[in-house]
Amino acid sequence: MKLLSKKVTCNSHGQDSSYFLGWQEYEKNPYDEVRNPRGIIQMGLAENQLCFDLLESWLAQNPDAVGFKKNGESIFKELALFQDYHGLRAFKNALVEFMSEIRGNKVKFDSDNLVLTAGATSANETLMFCLADPGDAFLLPTPYYPGFDRDLKWRTGVEIVPIQCRSSNGFRITGSALEEAYQEAERRNLKVKGVLVTNPSNPLGITLSLHELNLLVNFITAKGIHLISDEIYSGIVFKSPGFMSIMEVLMNKKYMNTQIWNQIHIVYSLSKDLGIPGFRVGAIYSNNEMVVSAATKMSSFGLVSSQTQYLLSVMLSDKVFTENYVSENRKRLKHRQQMLIRGLRNVGIGCLESNAGLFCWVDMRHLLSSNTFEAEIEIWKKIIYEVGLNISPGSSCHCSEPESVERIHGGDYGTEGHDKEANNGEVDGIGGEEEDNVVFENIHVGGEASGNGVDGSPDVEKAELMPSEGIDECDLTMVRS
Ligand SMILES: Cc1ncc(COP(=O)(O)O)c(C=O)c1O
């Protein structure tokens, strides 16, 4: 160990979190309808597999784009040699158009302000490098995406200070919570460089209200700090209230070319809206020239391959395809979310009302044996090992409340037939008699078509959490914070 760097041996990566441990358990024993029907179903991963038929049919109809051809001529050599870290102009133009489209064309983006990165993971880390020094802090509302511990802190040395949001107001951001987090950072002698929000939220599956967006803008203006808005789920808002991008707020306030205009940055990616996390396509959008210039240089460490850029530039320029894709994707997610909520309600589990993303924040406090984090982990272990579902406990999202808060990701349900028996779906202490405490969970709603049986008995069974037509991937991750 002594031969290795401190970075490698420190534990700020968050690898020990139940979020990552659940993934590891799934890897060891993945569910397969035929080969491993008693395996674990991955519901702790925010994957959107609902519209692969649309993507694949587009690919079949556009062989030139797939075969590195343009107007019938091969451009293989051009693509193989391309290594400009500014990215392909055609792709950047198509991506900003797509970003505008999913925001109802209320915001126009300039492709000169866009930096391509290998996914939102890389975009968030790059922004940390641009905006903060080791030991500086960013404030994040809780509960937050467990991957942020790795993405924001690990290699940069930046600290996260939580903005404690509570179930009593549906985890909404308040002025006092922002101020308390700022003071907490000061108490710890940390210099606050900004606030990072996800809008729509991972793991809550809700969009920020105009009131919250205004609060954030006023707060960062008063403190003279940055705001990063991770809008990776902006294309999958399927119910009212709708989504408002931070850029729209600034435009409505006519803040263009003011100081605040330079302090706000958007993170985006095609991992969720287009369901292609394996392609590693992300972006930073900033009106701050210095940030764009520095991030462009840093993007050398995580470029998007030129053949991916080429393929997607053709796909995203096809407006008939994108319009149909976006609306169909929203429709299918909404349908699936409704089935999931209904199924959970049938087994006595309530959820935070959500309108976006791939999650369901589930209240399972009544299933806890005691009002402790240990009890939450206990129930999480039962769900993963006895029921066979990997979900994320609320604690892995740094949820602040002492009551057990759980989270069920609607991640990878695979394909068909998730109505497996799973020890008959019966887990001691789950779904039986009601207990006093309450837990929230977050459930992902984004997988492919699954097996049967949302309607069912009071026991929590895989079958019951997997509606027959819509919910293919549901990551049930219980996190207790
Ligand atoms: C809020 C948020 N930001 C960033 C990421 C990382 O996305 P990517 O696959 O584009 O790196 C995720 C993935 O789940 C996420 O939920």
Tab-separated table of C-alpha atoms in Angstrom, residues 68-340:
chain	number	residue	atom	x	y	z
A	68	PHE	CA	-18.957	5.880	-41.358
A	69	LYS	CA	-20.330	7.164	-44.652
A	70	LYS	CA	-21.464	10.594	-45.733
A	71	ASN	CA	-23.400	11.020	-48.978
A	72	GLY	CA	-22.407	7.443	-49.793
A	73	GLU	CA	-18.641	8.133	-49.412
A	74	SER	CA	-16.544	6.644	-46.623
A	75	ILE	CA	-15.349	9.117	-44.021
A	76	PHE	CA	-13.637	6.447	-41.973
A	77	LYS	CA	-10.148	7.936	-42.342
A	78	GLU	CA	-11.359	11.435	-41.444
A	79	LEU	CA	-13.021	10.134	-38.283
A	80	ALA	CA	-10.142	7.838	-37.349
A	81	LEU	CA	-7.684	10.743	-37.468
A	82	PHE	CA	-9.873	13.412	-35.875
A	83	GLN	CA	-8.610	14.415	-32.442
A	84	ASP	CA	-9.550	18.055	-31.957
A	85	TYR	CA	-10.704	18.524	-28.382
A	86	HIS	CA	-13.219	21.143	-29.481
A	87	GLY	CA	-15.339	18.327	-30.892
A	88	LEU	CA	-17.087	17.970	-34.230
A	89	ARG	CA	-18.908	21.183	-35.085
A	90	ALA	CA	-21.838	19.272	-36.604
A	91	PHE	CA	-22.297	17.276	-33.414
A	92	LYS	CA	-22.112	20.266	-31.105
A	93	ASN	CA	-24.679	22.098	-33.223
A	94	ALA	CA	-26.994	19.086	-33.184
A	95	LEU	CA	-26.578	18.663	-29.425
A	96	VAL	CA	-27.423	22.274	-28.554
A	97	GLU	CA	-30.467	22.061	-30.846
A	98	PHE	CA	-31.559	18.916	-29.009
A	99	MET	CA	-31.041	20.613	-25.643
A	100	SER	CA	-33.255	23.484	-26.796
A	101	GLU	CA	-35.865	21.098	-28.115
A	102	ILE	CA	-36.257	19.280	-24.813
A	103	ARG	CA	-36.663	22.657	-23.110
A	104	GLY	CA	-39.550	23.483	-25.427
A	105	ASN	CA	-37.275	25.820	-27.463
A	106	LYS	CA	-37.617	28.424	-24.728
A	107	VAL	CA	-33.839	28.582	-24.405
A	108	LYS	CA	-31.309	28.879	-27.224
A	109	PHE	CA	-27.848	27.476	-26.639
A	110	ASP	CA	-24.698	28.584	-28.446
A	111	SER	CA	-22.469	25.658	-29.440
A	112	ASP	CA	-19.374	27.826	-28.791
A	113	ASN	CA	-20.239	27.674	-25.084
A	114	LEU	CA	-20.459	23.887	-25.063
A	115	VAL	CA	-17.647	21.569	-23.962
A	116	LEU	CA	-17.941	17.858	-24.764
A	117	THR	CA	-17.011	15.382	-22.037
A	118	ALA	CA	-17.107	11.625	-21.494
A	119	GLY	CA	-20.504	11.673	-19.788
A	120	ALA	CA	-21.898	13.903	-17.044
A	121	THR	CA	-19.485	12.213	-14.620
A	122	SER	CA	-16.580	13.815	-16.393
A	123	ALA	CA	-18.482	17.108	-16.853
A	124	ASN	CA	-19.126	17.442	-13.120
A	125	GLU	CA	-15.556	16.634	-12.188
A	126	THR	CA	-14.144	18.989	-14.815
A	127	LEU	CA	-16.294	21.801	-13.436
A	128	MET	CA	-14.962	21.108	-9.949
A	129	PHE	CA	-11.414	21.427	-11.273
A	130	CYS	CA	-12.343	24.712	-12.989
A	131	LEU	CA	-14.238	26.318	-10.100
A	132	ALA	CA	-12.658	25.078	-6.885
A	133	ASP	CA	-9.333	24.266	-5.286
A	134	PRO	CA	-8.628	21.276	-3.061
A	135	GLY	CA	-10.262	21.914	0.315
A	136	ASP	CA	-12.926	24.266	-1.096
A	137	ALA	CA	-16.561	23.280	-0.719
A	138	PHE	CA	-19.680	22.852	-2.824
A	139	LEU	CA	-23.118	22.802	-1.183
A	140	LEU	CA	-25.504	20.038	-2.307
A	141	PRO	CA	-29.148	19.531	-1.333
A	142	THR	CA	-29.868	16.128	0.236
A	143	PRO	CA	-30.738	13.497	-0.691
A	144	TYR	CA	-28.253	13.509	-3.577
A	145	TYR	CA	-26.943	11.094	-6.228
A	146	PRO	CA	-24.452	8.792	-4.437
A	147	GLY	CA	-22.003	9.020	-7.361
A	148	PHE	CA	-21.305	12.673	-6.502
A	149	ASP	CA	-18.964	11.647	-3.674
A	150	ARG	CA	-16.770	10.048	-6.305
A	151	ASP	CA	-17.340	12.579	-9.103
A	152	LEU	CA	-16.968	15.808	-7.166
A	153	LYS	CA	-14.608	14.930	-4.323
A	154	TRP	CA	-12.317	12.034	-5.001
A	155	ARG	CA	-9.719	13.299	-7.453
A	156	THR	CA	-10.302	17.039	-6.970
A	157	GLY	CA	-10.042	17.206	-3.163
A	158	VAL	CA	-13.208	19.320	-3.080
A	159	GLU	CA	-15.560	18.864	-0.107
A	160	ILE	CA	-19.338	18.447	-0.219
A	161	VAL	CA	-21.361	20.191	2.471
A	162	PRO	CA	-24.989	19.007	2.558
A	163	ILE	CA	-27.940	21.373	2.346
A	164	GLN	CA	-30.262	19.470	4.665
A	165	CYS	CA	-33.665	19.071	3.015
A	166	ARG	CA	-36.454	17.305	4.883
A	167	SER	CA	-39.419	15.101	4.201
A	168	SER	CA	-41.736	17.517	6.048
A	169	ASN	CA	-41.801	19.824	2.991
A	170	GLY	CA	-41.188	17.149	0.336
A	171	PHE	CA	-37.400	17.742	0.426
A	172	ARG	CA	-37.743	21.227	-1.043
A	173	ILE	CA	-34.800	23.640	-0.827
A	174	THR	CA	-35.395	26.521	1.570
A	175	GLY	CA	-33.523	29.766	2.208
A	176	SER	CA	-32.741	28.729	5.767
A	177	ALA	CA	-31.347	25.336	4.676
A	178	LEU	CA	-29.048	27.115	2.200
A	179	GLU	CA	-27.879	29.558	4.842
A	180	GLU	CA	-27.307	26.797	7.424
A	181	ALA	CA	-25.179	24.807	4.967
A	182	TYR	CA	-23.131	27.907	4.201
A	183	GLN	CA	-22.554	28.531	7.897
A	184	GLU	CA	-21.679	24.892	8.468
A	185	ALA	CA	-18.978	25.176	5.781
A	186	GLU	CA	-17.648	28.313	7.458
A	187	ARG	CA	-17.552	26.520	10.802
A	188	ARG	CA	-15.426	23.860	9.137
A	189	ASN	CA	-13.181	26.582	7.666
A	190	LEU	CA	-14.145	25.626	4.140
A	191	LYS	CA	-14.403	28.236	1.427
A	192	VAL	CA	-17.722	27.789	-0.372
A	193	LYS	CA	-17.288	28.012	-4.135
A	194	GLY	CA	-20.783	27.076	-5.200
A	195	VAL	CA	-24.009	25.117	-5.048
A	196	LEU	CA	-24.732	22.061	-7.196
A	197	VAL	CA	-28.290	20.925	-7.821
A	198	THR	CA	-29.756	18.196	-9.993
A	199	ASN	CA	-32.845	19.348	-11.818
A	200	PRO	CA	-34.804	17.078	-12.177
A	201	SER	CA	-33.547	15.459	-9.007
A	202	ASN	CA	-31.748	12.178	-8.712
A	203	PRO	CA	-32.930	10.512	-6.411
A	204	LEU	CA	-36.258	12.269	-5.788
A	205	GLY	CA	-37.584	12.338	-9.342
A	206	ILE	CA	-38.946	15.877	-8.957
A	207	THR	CA	-38.241	19.144	-10.760
A	208	LEU	CA	-37.175	22.305	-8.951
A	209	SER	CA	-39.930	24.890	-8.585
A	210	LEU	CA	-39.562	28.452	-9.821
A	211	HIS	CA	-39.503	29.506	-6.185
A	212	GLU	CA	-36.497	27.243	-5.494
A	213	LEU	CA	-34.720	28.372	-8.665
A	214	ASN	CA	-35.172	32.022	-7.667
A	215	LEU	CA	-33.913	31.245	-4.160
A	216	LEU	CA	-30.795	29.646	-5.625
A	217	VAL	CA	-30.102	32.542	-7.993
A	218	ASN	CA	-30.526	35.082	-5.185
A	219	PHE	CA	-28.357	33.015	-2.852
A	220	ILE	CA	-25.418	32.624	-5.227
A	221	THR	CA	-25.688	36.291	-6.184
A	222	ALA	CA	-25.531	37.374	-2.553
A	223	LYS	CA	-22.619	35.073	-1.766
A	224	GLY	CA	-20.735	35.634	-5.023
A	225	ILE	CA	-20.432	31.904	-5.754
A	226	HIS	CA	-21.204	29.509	-8.639
A	227	LEU	CA	-24.264	27.431	-9.398
A	228	ILE	CA	-24.032	24.141	-11.288
A	229	SER	CA	-27.298	22.750	-12.546
A	230	ASP	CA	-26.999	19.073	-13.496
A	231	GLU	CA	-29.856	18.749	-15.995
A	232	ILE	CA	-29.119	15.194	-17.115
A	233	TYR	CA	-32.803	14.192	-16.713
A	234	SER	CA	-34.252	17.292	-18.418
A	235	GLY	CA	-35.664	15.287	-21.341
A	236	ILE	CA	-37.640	12.899	-19.176
A	237	VAL	CA	-40.162	15.072	-17.402
A	238	PHE	CA	-43.431	13.246	-17.948
A	239	LYS	CA	-45.918	14.998	-15.701
A	240	SER	CA	-46.748	18.490	-14.540
A	241	PRO	CA	-45.336	20.607	-13.016
A	242	GLY	CA	-42.929	20.890	-15.910
A	243	PHE	CA	-39.222	21.500	-15.994
A	244	MET	CA	-37.597	24.920	-16.047
A	245	SER	CA	-33.917	25.117	-16.875
A	246	ILE	CA	-31.790	27.501	-14.858
A	247	MET	CA	-30.889	29.141	-18.183
A	248	GLU	CA	-34.547	29.983	-18.761
A	249	VAL	CA	-34.728	31.637	-15.349
A	250	LEU	CA	-31.719	33.798	-16.175
A	251	MET	CA	-33.164	34.750	-19.543
A	252	ASN	CA	-36.537	35.637	-18.044
A	253	LYS	CA	-34.768	37.827	-15.523
A	254	LYS	CA	-32.777	39.408	-18.371
A	255	TYR	CA	-29.512	38.503	-16.667
A	256	MET	CA	-27.662	37.971	-19.942
A	257	ASN	CA	-24.224	39.560	-19.862
A	258	THR	CA	-24.376	40.342	-16.167
A	259	GLN	CA	-21.926	38.956	-13.621
A	260	ILE	CA	-24.349	36.212	-12.570
A	261	TRP	CA	-24.504	35.004	-16.190
A	262	ASN	CA	-20.871	33.914	-15.788
A	263	GLN	CA	-21.498	32.079	-12.521
A	264	ILE	CA	-24.037	29.551	-13.738
A	265	HIS	CA	-23.123	26.325	-15.531
A	266	ILE	CA	-25.189	23.442	-16.870
A	267	VAL	CA	-24.191	19.784	-16.983
A	268	TYR	CA	-25.858	17.571	-19.555
A	269	SER	CA	-25.470	14.089	-21.004
A	270	LEU	CA	-27.240	11.694	-23.350
A	271	SER	CA	-26.930	8.835	-20.839
A	272	LYS	CA	-30.495	9.176	-19.560
A	273	ASP	CA	-32.554	11.131	-22.096
A	274	LEU	CA	-31.346	8.954	-24.971
A	275	GLY	CA	-30.563	5.936	-22.805
A	276	ILE	CA	-27.009	5.508	-24.062
A	277	PRO	CA	-24.677	5.704	-21.029
A	278	GLY	CA	-22.257	3.325	-22.729
A	279	PHE	CA	-21.562	5.907	-25.444
A	280	ARG	CA	-20.171	8.321	-22.815
A	281	VAL	CA	-21.558	11.564	-24.212
A	282	GLY	CA	-21.774	14.496	-21.841
A	283	ALA	CA	-21.351	18.249	-21.914
A	284	ILE	CA	-20.739	21.386	-19.912
A	285	TYR	CA	-22.609	24.495	-20.983
A	286	SER	CA	-21.303	27.751	-19.586
A	287	ASN	CA	-21.487	31.422	-20.501
A	288	ASN	CA	-18.168	31.942	-18.760
A	289	GLU	CA	-15.458	32.149	-21.428
A	290	MET	CA	-12.660	31.206	-19.061
A	291	VAL	CA	-14.516	28.164	-17.819
A	292	VAL	CA	-15.260	27.064	-21.393
A	293	SER	CA	-11.638	27.520	-22.397
A	294	ALA	CA	-10.196	25.684	-19.372
A	295	ALA	CA	-12.767	22.885	-19.534
A	296	THR	CA	-12.077	22.409	-23.257
A	297	LYS	CA	-8.386	21.885	-22.514
A	298	MET	CA	-9.240	19.510	-19.667
A	299	SER	CA	-11.609	17.556	-21.884
A	300	SER	CA	-8.519	15.945	-23.435
A	301	PHE	CA	-8.704	13.556	-20.504
A	302	GLY	CA	-12.168	12.346	-21.427
A	303	LEU	CA	-13.075	12.979	-25.050
A	304	VAL	CA	-16.069	11.579	-26.869
A	305	SER	CA	-14.856	9.373	-29.729
A	306	SER	CA	-15.278	10.847	-33.188
A	307	GLN	CA	-17.364	7.959	-34.555
A	308	THR	CA	-19.818	8.407	-31.668
A	309	GLN	CA	-19.981	12.139	-32.357
A	310	TYR	CA	-20.565	11.502	-36.046
A	311	LEU	CA	-23.292	8.920	-35.540
A	312	LEU	CA	-25.129	11.092	-33.020
A	313	SER	CA	-24.796	14.242	-35.104
A	314	VAL	CA	-26.781	12.497	-37.839
A	315	MET	CA	-29.286	11.022	-35.385
A	316	LEU	CA	-29.952	14.244	-33.470
A	317	SER	CA	-30.268	16.242	-36.695
A	318	ASP	CA	-33.200	14.056	-37.661
A	319	LYS	CA	-35.962	16.174	-36.130
A	320	VAL	CA	-38.738	13.768	-36.996
A	321	PHE	CA	-36.883	11.102	-35.044
A	322	THR	CA	-35.985	13.260	-32.035
A	323	GLU	CA	-39.484	14.668	-31.615
A	324	ASN	CA	-41.041	11.230	-31.737
A	325	TYR	CA	-38.374	9.748	-29.478
A	326	VAL	CA	-38.712	12.415	-26.781
A	327	SER	CA	-42.492	12.243	-26.656
A	328	GLU	CA	-42.649	8.425	-26.782
A	329	ASN	CA	-39.976	8.128	-24.095
A	330	ARG	CA	-41.945	10.418	-21.780
A	331	LYS	CA	-45.145	8.533	-22.455
A	332	ARG	CA	-43.589	5.135	-21.694
A	333	LEU	CA	-41.915	6.379	-18.528
A	334	LYS	CA	-45.114	7.902	-17.262
A	335	HIS	CA	-46.959	4.662	-17.873
A	336	ARG	CA	-44.292	2.666	-16.097
A	337	GLN	CA	-44.095	5.051	-13.174
A	338	GLN	CA	-47.846	4.795	-12.691
A	339	MET	CA	-47.671	1.003	-12.644
A	340	LEU	CA	-44.837	1.030	-10.174
